[in-house]
Short mmCIF file of C-alpha atoms in Angstrom, two decimals:
data_model
loop_
_atom_site.label_atom_id
_atom_site.label_comp_id
_atom_site.label_asym_id
_atom_site.label_seq_id
_atom_site.Cartn_x
_atom_site.Cartn_y
_atom_site.Cartn_z
CA MET I 12 3.49 35.86 43.60
CA ARG I 13 6.65 34.22 44.79
CA LYS I 14 9.13 33.18 42.11
CA VAL I 15 11.69 30.46 42.68
CA LEU I 16 14.87 30.26 40.62
CA VAL I 17 16.22 26.72 40.65
CA CYS I 18 19.33 27.15 38.54
CA GLY I 19 22.17 29.65 38.91
CA ALA I 20 25.93 29.76 39.04
CA ALA I 21 26.29 26.04 39.58
CA PHE I 22 24.17 25.36 36.48
CA ALA I 23 26.26 27.77 34.41
CA ALA I 24 29.45 26.10 35.60
CA THR I 25 28.01 22.74 34.64
CA CYS I 26 27.17 24.02 31.14
CA ILE I 27 30.70 25.36 30.68
CA SER I 28 32.40 22.22 31.97
CA ALA I 29 30.26 19.73 30.05
CA VAL I 30 32.68 19.22 27.18
CA ALA I 31 34.26 15.87 27.94
CA ALA I 32 34.18 13.39 25.08
CA PRO I 33 32.49 10.02 25.57
CA GLY I 34 34.61 7.04 26.42
CA GLY I 35 37.17 6.21 23.73
CA ALA I 36 36.35 9.31 21.67
CA LEU I 37 39.97 9.93 20.76
CA ALA I 38 41.20 6.41 20.13
CA LYS I 39 41.46 4.60 16.79
CA ALA I 40 39.31 7.02 14.87
CA PRO I 41 38.00 5.85 11.49
CA GLU I 42 38.23 8.16 8.48
CA PRO I 43 37.12 10.89 8.58
CA THR I 44 38.49 11.28 12.09
CA PRO I 45 35.63 12.40 14.35
CA THR I 46 37.83 14.68 16.45
CA ALA I 47 36.00 17.40 18.29
CA VAL I 48 36.77 20.80 16.80
CA PRO I 49 36.22 24.35 17.98
CA SER I 50 32.83 25.52 16.80
CA PRO I 51 33.15 28.53 14.46
CA PRO I 52 31.28 31.69 15.45
CA ALA I 53 27.67 31.82 14.41
CA ALA I 54 26.78 33.75 11.26
CA SER I 55 26.29 37.48 11.65
CA PRO I 56 22.79 37.92 13.09
CA GLY I 57 20.00 39.82 11.47
CA LEU I 58 20.94 39.86 7.81
CA PRO I 59 18.83 42.59 6.18
CA GLY I 60 15.84 41.14 4.40
CA THR I 61 16.07 37.75 6.12
CA PRO I 62 12.57 36.45 6.94
CA SER I 63 11.73 35.88 10.57
CA ALA I 64 9.87 32.80 11.77
CA THR I 65 6.59 34.47 10.87
CA GLY I 66 7.71 35.29 7.32
CA THR I 67 8.45 39.00 7.83
CA PRO I 68 11.97 40.24 7.08
CA THR I 69 13.94 41.16 10.17
CA ALA I 70 15.58 44.52 10.60
CA PRO I 71 19.38 44.61 10.62
CA GLY I 72 20.73 43.63 14.00
CA THR I 73 17.90 41.25 14.92
CA PRO I 74 19.50 38.15 16.48
CA ASP I 75 18.86 34.93 14.54
CA GLN I 76 20.79 32.58 16.80
CA ALA I 77 22.73 32.52 20.02
CA SER I 78 25.93 34.52 20.09
CA PRO I 79 29.22 32.72 20.82
CA THR I 80 29.05 34.05 24.39
CA ALA I 81 25.52 32.80 24.90
CA ALA I 82 26.42 29.41 23.43
CA ALA I 83 29.30 29.06 25.89
CA THR I 84 27.29 29.96 28.96
CA GLY I 85 24.02 28.30 28.07
CA SER I 86 22.21 31.64 28.40
CA PRO I 87 19.36 32.20 25.93
CA ALA I 88 19.80 34.77 23.19
CA GLY I 89 17.56 36.02 20.44
CA PRO I 90 13.78 35.89 20.14
CA ALA I 91 11.86 32.93 21.51
CA GLN I 92 11.27 31.37 18.09
CA ASP I 93 15.04 31.12 17.56
CA ARG I 94 15.55 29.25 20.80
CA ALA I 95 13.70 26.09 19.84
CA GLY I 96 12.59 24.17 22.92
CA ALA I 97 13.86 26.81 25.36
CA PRO I 98 12.26 26.44 28.81
CA ASP I 99 9.90 29.17 30.03
CA PRO I 100 11.78 31.04 32.78
CA VAL I 101 8.60 32.11 34.61
CA VAL I 102 8.09 30.12 37.82
CA SER I 103 4.97 30.34 39.95
CA THR I 104 4.27 29.29 43.53
CA ARG I 105 2.37 26.28 42.21
CA ALA I 106 5.04 24.90 39.85
CA VAL I 107 8.82 25.12 40.07
CA MET I 108 10.84 24.72 36.87
CA VAL I 109 13.69 22.32 37.49
CA THR I 110 16.19 22.55 34.67
CA PRO I 111 17.66 19.12 33.92
CA ARG I 112 21.40 18.67 34.12
CA PRO I 113 22.79 19.77 30.75
CA PRO I 114 24.13 17.11 28.39
CA LYS I 115 27.70 16.87 27.20
CA VAL I 116 28.29 18.87 24.02
CA LEU I 117 31.11 18.67 21.49
CA THR I 118 31.46 19.89 17.92
CA TYR I 119 32.64 17.43 15.26
CA ALA I 120 33.70 17.88 11.63
CA TYR I 121 31.91 15.50 9.25
CA GLY I 122 33.66 17.04 6.22
CA LYS I 123 36.38 19.48 5.22
CA HIS I 124 34.26 22.58 4.61
CA PRO I 125 33.87 24.93 7.62
CA ARG I 126 30.09 24.52 7.45
CA GLN I 127 30.31 20.75 7.66
CA ARG I 128 30.15 20.69 11.44
CA MET I 129 27.75 19.16 13.91
CA ASP I 130 27.19 19.55 17.63
CA ALA I 131 26.71 16.26 19.48
CA TYR I 132 24.55 16.30 22.62
CA TRP I 133 24.57 13.18 24.80
CA ARG I 134 24.16 12.06 28.38
CA ALA I 135 26.56 9.45 29.69
CA GLY I 136 28.31 8.64 32.92
CA THR I 137 31.74 7.13 33.24
CA PRO I 138 33.07 4.87 30.45
CA ALA I 139 32.24 1.88 32.65
CA GLN I 140 28.65 3.05 33.04
CA ALA I 141 28.37 3.71 29.30
CA ARG I 142 29.49 0.14 28.55
CA GLY I 143 26.63 -1.13 30.66
CA GLN I 144 23.98 0.90 28.87
CA ALA I 145 21.95 -0.24 25.89
CA PRO I 146 22.64 1.74 22.69
CA ARG I 147 20.45 4.81 22.41
CA PRO I 148 18.50 6.13 19.42
CA ALA I 149 19.88 9.21 17.66
CA VAL I 150 18.28 12.31 16.18
CA LEU I 151 19.85 14.50 13.48
CA VAL I 152 18.51 18.07 13.49
CA LEU I 153 18.84 20.32 10.42
CA HIS I 154 18.21 24.06 10.92
CA GLY I 155 16.27 26.41 8.68
CA GLY I 156 17.14 29.77 7.18
CA SER I 157 16.06 29.65 3.50
CA TRP I 158 19.34 27.85 2.66
CA LEU I 159 20.98 31.27 3.01
CA THR I 160 21.55 31.61 6.75
CA GLY I 161 21.03 29.73 10.02
CA ASP I 162 23.17 27.85 12.50
CA LYS I 163 23.16 24.54 14.37
CA SER I 164 23.20 26.36 17.73
CA SER I 165 19.64 27.64 17.22
CA TRP I 166 18.29 24.21 18.19
CA LYS I 167 20.40 23.66 21.31
CA TYR I 168 17.46 23.94 23.74
CA PHE I 169 15.41 21.45 21.75
CA ALA I 170 18.43 19.13 21.64
CA ARG I 171 18.82 19.31 25.41
CA ARG I 172 15.16 18.45 25.92
CA LEU I 173 15.47 15.39 23.69
CA THR I 174 18.59 14.14 25.50
CA ALA I 175 16.54 14.16 28.69
CA GLN I 176 14.20 11.72 26.91
CA GLY I 177 17.02 9.28 26.18
CA TYR I 178 18.11 10.44 22.72
CA THR I 179 21.56 11.41 21.53
CA VAL I 180 21.11 14.49 19.35
CA PHE I 181 23.26 15.87 16.54
CA SER I 182 22.55 19.40 15.30
CA ALA I 183 24.31 19.98 11.99
CA ASN I 184 25.27 22.88 9.79
CA TYR I 185 25.48 22.40 6.03
CA ARG I 186 26.77 24.42 3.10
CA LEU I 187 24.53 27.36 2.31
CA ALA I 188 23.29 28.29 -1.16
CA THR I 189 25.78 31.17 -1.22
CA GLN I 190 28.60 28.63 -0.82
CA ALA I 191 27.44 25.76 -3.01
CA ALA I 192 24.53 25.05 -5.32
CA TRP I 193 21.99 22.28 -4.93
CA PRO I 194 22.41 19.34 -4.36
CA ALA I 195 25.35 20.19 -2.04
CA GLN I 196 22.93 20.74 0.85
CA ARG I 197 21.42 17.28 0.44
CA ASP I 198 24.88 15.78 0.03
CA ASP I 199 25.91 17.31 3.36
CA ALA I 200 22.83 15.93 5.12
CA VAL I 201 23.60 12.45 3.74
CA SER I 202 27.24 12.76 4.83
CA ALA I 203 26.15 13.81 8.32
CA VAL I 204 24.02 10.66 8.70
CA GLU I 205 26.84 8.48 7.40
CA PHE I 206 29.27 10.08 9.86
CA ILE I 207 26.91 9.45 12.79
CA LYS I 208 26.40 5.82 11.84
CA LYS I 209 30.08 5.16 11.16
CA ASN I 210 31.01 6.43 14.62
CA ALA I 211 27.95 5.19 16.50
CA ALA I 212 30.01 3.38 19.13
CA ARG I 213 31.58 6.64 20.25
CA TRP I 214 28.27 7.91 21.58
CA ASN I 215 26.81 4.48 22.35
CA ILE I 216 24.01 4.88 19.80
CA ASP I 217 22.18 2.36 17.66
CA PRO I 218 23.05 3.10 14.00
CA ASN I 219 19.78 1.47 12.95
CA ARG I 220 17.71 3.92 15.00
CA VAL I 221 18.57 7.31 13.54
CA VAL I 222 15.78 9.81 12.86
CA ALA I 223 16.01 13.10 10.95
CA ILE I 224 14.28 16.29 12.09
CA GLY I 225 14.34 19.44 9.98
CA SER I 226 12.89 22.92 10.14
CA SER I 227 11.79 24.99 7.12
CA ALA I 228 14.71 24.84 4.63
CA GLY I 229 16.24 22.13 6.79
CA GLY I 230 12.90 20.33 6.64
CA LEU I 231 13.42 19.82 2.91
CA LEU I 232 16.82 18.26 3.64
CA ALA I 233 15.28 15.96 6.25
CA SER I 234 12.57 14.91 3.79
CA GLN I 235 15.19 14.27 1.12
CA LEU I 236 17.03 12.00 3.55
CA GLY I 237 13.86 9.95 3.66
CA THR I 238 13.11 9.87 -0.08
CA TYR I 239 16.41 10.17 -1.92
CA GLY I 240 17.71 6.70 -2.76
CA ASP I 241 16.86 4.05 -0.19
CA GLY I 242 15.60 6.41 2.50
CA ALA I 243 14.36 3.75 4.90
CA SER I 244 17.82 2.22 5.21
CA ARG I 245 19.31 5.67 5.92
CA VAL I 246 16.88 6.91 8.59
CA ARG I 247 14.09 5.31 10.59
CA GLY I 248 11.85 8.28 10.01
CA VAL I 249 11.59 11.97 9.13
CA LEU I 250 9.89 14.66 11.17
CA ALA I 251 9.75 18.12 9.62
CA LEU I 252 8.40 21.45 10.84
CA SER I 253 7.19 23.72 8.01
CA PRO I 254 9.37 21.93 5.43
CA VAL I 255 9.86 23.62 2.04
CA ASN I 256 9.27 20.27 0.36
CA THR I 257 8.27 21.81 -2.96
CA PRO I 258 10.72 24.63 -3.81
CA TYR I 259 8.97 25.43 -7.10
CA LEU I 260 5.75 26.09 -5.17
CA ALA I 261 7.65 28.56 -2.98
CA TYR I 262 8.95 30.18 -6.15
CA GLN I 263 5.41 30.53 -7.50
CA ASP I 264 3.91 31.79 -4.24
CA GLY I 265 6.53 34.51 -4.01
CA ALA I 266 5.42 35.93 -7.36
CA LYS I 267 1.79 36.50 -6.34
CA ALA I 268 0.52 40.05 -5.97
CA ASP I 269 -0.40 39.49 -2.31
CA ALA I 270 2.84 37.68 -1.42
CA THR I 271 4.31 38.67 1.92
CA PRO I 272 7.89 39.98 2.07
CA GLY I 273 8.89 36.63 3.55
CA LYS I 274 7.44 34.73 0.61
CA ARG I 275 9.13 37.05 -1.87
CA TYR I 276 12.41 36.46 -0.04
CA LEU I 277 11.89 32.69 -0.18
CA ARG I 278 11.24 32.93 -3.94
CA ARG I 279 14.66 34.56 -4.36
CA ALA I 280 16.19 31.93 -2.10
CA VAL I 281 14.98 29.16 -4.42
CA VAL I 282 16.75 30.87 -7.32
CA ASP I 283 19.91 31.10 -5.22
CA LEU I 284 19.59 27.43 -4.27
CA VAL I 285 19.39 26.06 -7.82
CA ARG I 286 21.46 28.89 -9.35
CA CYS I 287 18.95 29.54 -12.11
CA VAL I 288 15.46 30.93 -12.75
CA PRO I 289 13.05 27.97 -12.83
CA SER I 290 11.61 27.51 -16.28
CA GLU I 291 10.47 24.54 -18.31
CA SER I 292 12.22 26.13 -21.28
CA ASP I 293 15.53 25.57 -19.49
CA PRO I 294 15.81 21.77 -19.18
CA ALA I 295 18.97 21.81 -17.07
CA CYS I 296 17.48 24.26 -14.58
CA TRP I 297 14.15 22.46 -14.51
CA GLN I 298 15.94 19.20 -13.73
CA ARG I 299 17.61 20.79 -10.68
CA VAL I 300 14.28 22.22 -9.52
CA GLU I 301 12.61 18.81 -9.81
CA ASP I 302 15.52 17.12 -8.06
CA ALA I 303 15.07 19.52 -5.13
CA ASP I 304 11.41 18.47 -4.81
CA ALA I 305 11.22 15.74 -2.16
CA SER I 306 8.24 14.06 -3.84
CA SER I 307 10.19 13.49 -7.05
CA HIS I 308 12.16 10.69 -5.36
CA VAL I 309 9.29 8.79 -3.70
CA THR I 310 9.52 4.97 -3.76
CA ALA I 311 8.29 2.13 -1.60
CA THR I 312 11.67 2.06 0.20
CA ASP I 313 11.26 5.55 1.71
CA ALA I 314 11.18 6.43 5.39
CA PRO I 315 7.92 7.15 7.27
CA MET I 316 7.21 10.85 7.84
CA LEU I 317 5.41 13.27 10.13
CA LEU I 318 5.14 16.67 8.45
CA MET I 319 3.88 19.67 10.45
CA HIS I 320 2.62 23.07 9.32
CA ALA I 321 0.47 25.90 10.65
CA THR I 322 -2.73 27.09 8.99
CA ASP I 323 -1.26 30.55 8.39
CA GLU I 324 2.45 30.57 7.68
CA LEU I 325 5.36 31.18 5.34
CA VAL I 326 5.36 27.57 4.08
CA PRO I 327 1.75 26.33 3.76
CA PRO I 328 0.68 22.69 4.24
CA THR I 329 0.44 22.28 0.44
CA HIS I 330 4.22 21.81 0.51
CA SER I 331 3.66 18.47 2.25
CA THR I 332 0.23 17.19 1.28
CA GLY I 333 1.41 16.05 -2.15
CA LEU I 334 4.48 14.37 -0.70
CA ALA I 335 2.44 12.60 1.97
CA ALA I 336 -0.09 11.39 -0.61
CA ALA I 337 2.69 10.05 -2.83
CA LEU I 338 4.29 8.22 0.10
CA ARG I 339 1.02 6.67 1.19
CA GLY I 340 0.39 5.67 -2.40
CA VAL I 341 3.41 3.35 -2.30
CA GLY I 342 2.67 2.06 1.20
CA VAL I 343 4.91 4.36 3.26
CA PRO I 344 3.27 5.85 6.39
CA ALA I 345 3.03 9.64 6.14
CA THR I 346 1.02 12.14 8.17
CA VAL I 347 0.53 15.88 7.77
CA LYS I 348 -0.35 17.61 11.04
CA VAL I 349 -1.74 21.13 10.66
CA VAL I 350 -1.67 23.40 13.71
CA PRO I 351 -4.12 26.31 13.89
CA GLY I 352 -2.57 29.77 14.03
CA LYS I 353 0.09 31.97 12.49
CA MET I 354 3.39 30.18 13.10
CA HIS I 355 6.39 28.87 11.21
CA ALA I 356 9.08 26.27 11.88
CA SER I 357 10.20 26.22 15.54
CA GLU I 358 7.28 28.50 16.45
CA LEU I 359 5.07 25.42 16.07
CA LEU I 360 6.56 24.25 19.37
CA ASN I 361 4.55 27.00 21.05
CA ASP I 362 1.42 24.97 20.35
CA PRO I 363 0.88 22.65 23.35
CA SER I 364 0.03 19.70 21.12
CA VAL I 365 3.23 19.73 19.04
CA TYR I 366 6.01 18.68 21.42
CA PRO I 367 4.01 15.72 22.85
CA ALA I 368 3.21 14.66 19.27
CA ILE I 369 6.91 14.81 18.42
CA LEU I 370 7.89 12.69 21.42
CA SER I 371 5.15 10.15 20.75
CA TRP I 372 6.19 9.82 17.11
CA LEU I 373 9.89 9.55 17.98
CA LYS I 374 9.28 6.81 20.52
CA ALA I 375 7.15 4.87 18.05
CA ARG I 376 9.81 5.14 15.32
CA THR I 377 12.83 4.31 17.50
CA ARG I 378 11.60 1.59 19.80
#
């Protein structure tokens, strides 16, 4: 079988050189100043005991996200599930993979903490061409990692695919549970959306067409963007892959006799997130646990949601069925899509029905 490689040195050079800011990106910046900043190195890969995408703890040294070198060159790193949306490199004689021209990428600080950074992915020509284009919809992506690890770079391939569909994509880090207790993670997600909207003109995006996408632990943050306060005015919709929408349920599942190592790890992560052992006899702790539950904030002013899970996974569909029912009960559209198989978070993209469903939903929510 003949294999054809379409991209090579020229593609790599394009990836490295694609760091120019959009027109006017350095002039008259509002506070906080959205100046591009050097992206800090990704967290040390393979923390012992960290659950993989299938819920099994990885061995030390297992890569969780692209290394700084891989991020600079555009080369994939780590297992397939950590390279969300990465193109299949196998090319047959019947179909040639043509990698689209990579988008421009810059890292911005949306706050003072080193974790309050986001990577902006956008496609634009010259400033004159950008002025002639209609504002584009935007997508904020929030990574997973049990609120204890993870990095914005893990979704770079998915971000590139969405830019090819006309979206400007922002992949954000947020403070981890080891750095700040709940609700700091939700606060960071809210601040990221506010930063994007405040500086919408810089990337030629429509501030009224921002959608949140989250994976696993980041899925809870995306759901909270849609339910906390007036969610519908913050985002046009929420799409979450294996979202831990009910942290107390994860805490309970991790205590079962047949709990997998991944579920036991997630139970400990919930304790780290709220900085206490959930108990109704501890009112202050119980209040934090309830506040972290996305369904506890449901009102008629929430954002529509598409929540995806696999039939056999670390975070079962029960984390979203209650939330979806509560949303529908107040007239907010909400759908739970369950994919057959053993998958978690970005692994759901391996199912051929998932990415088309994501695109269809995004187009419907941002048109």
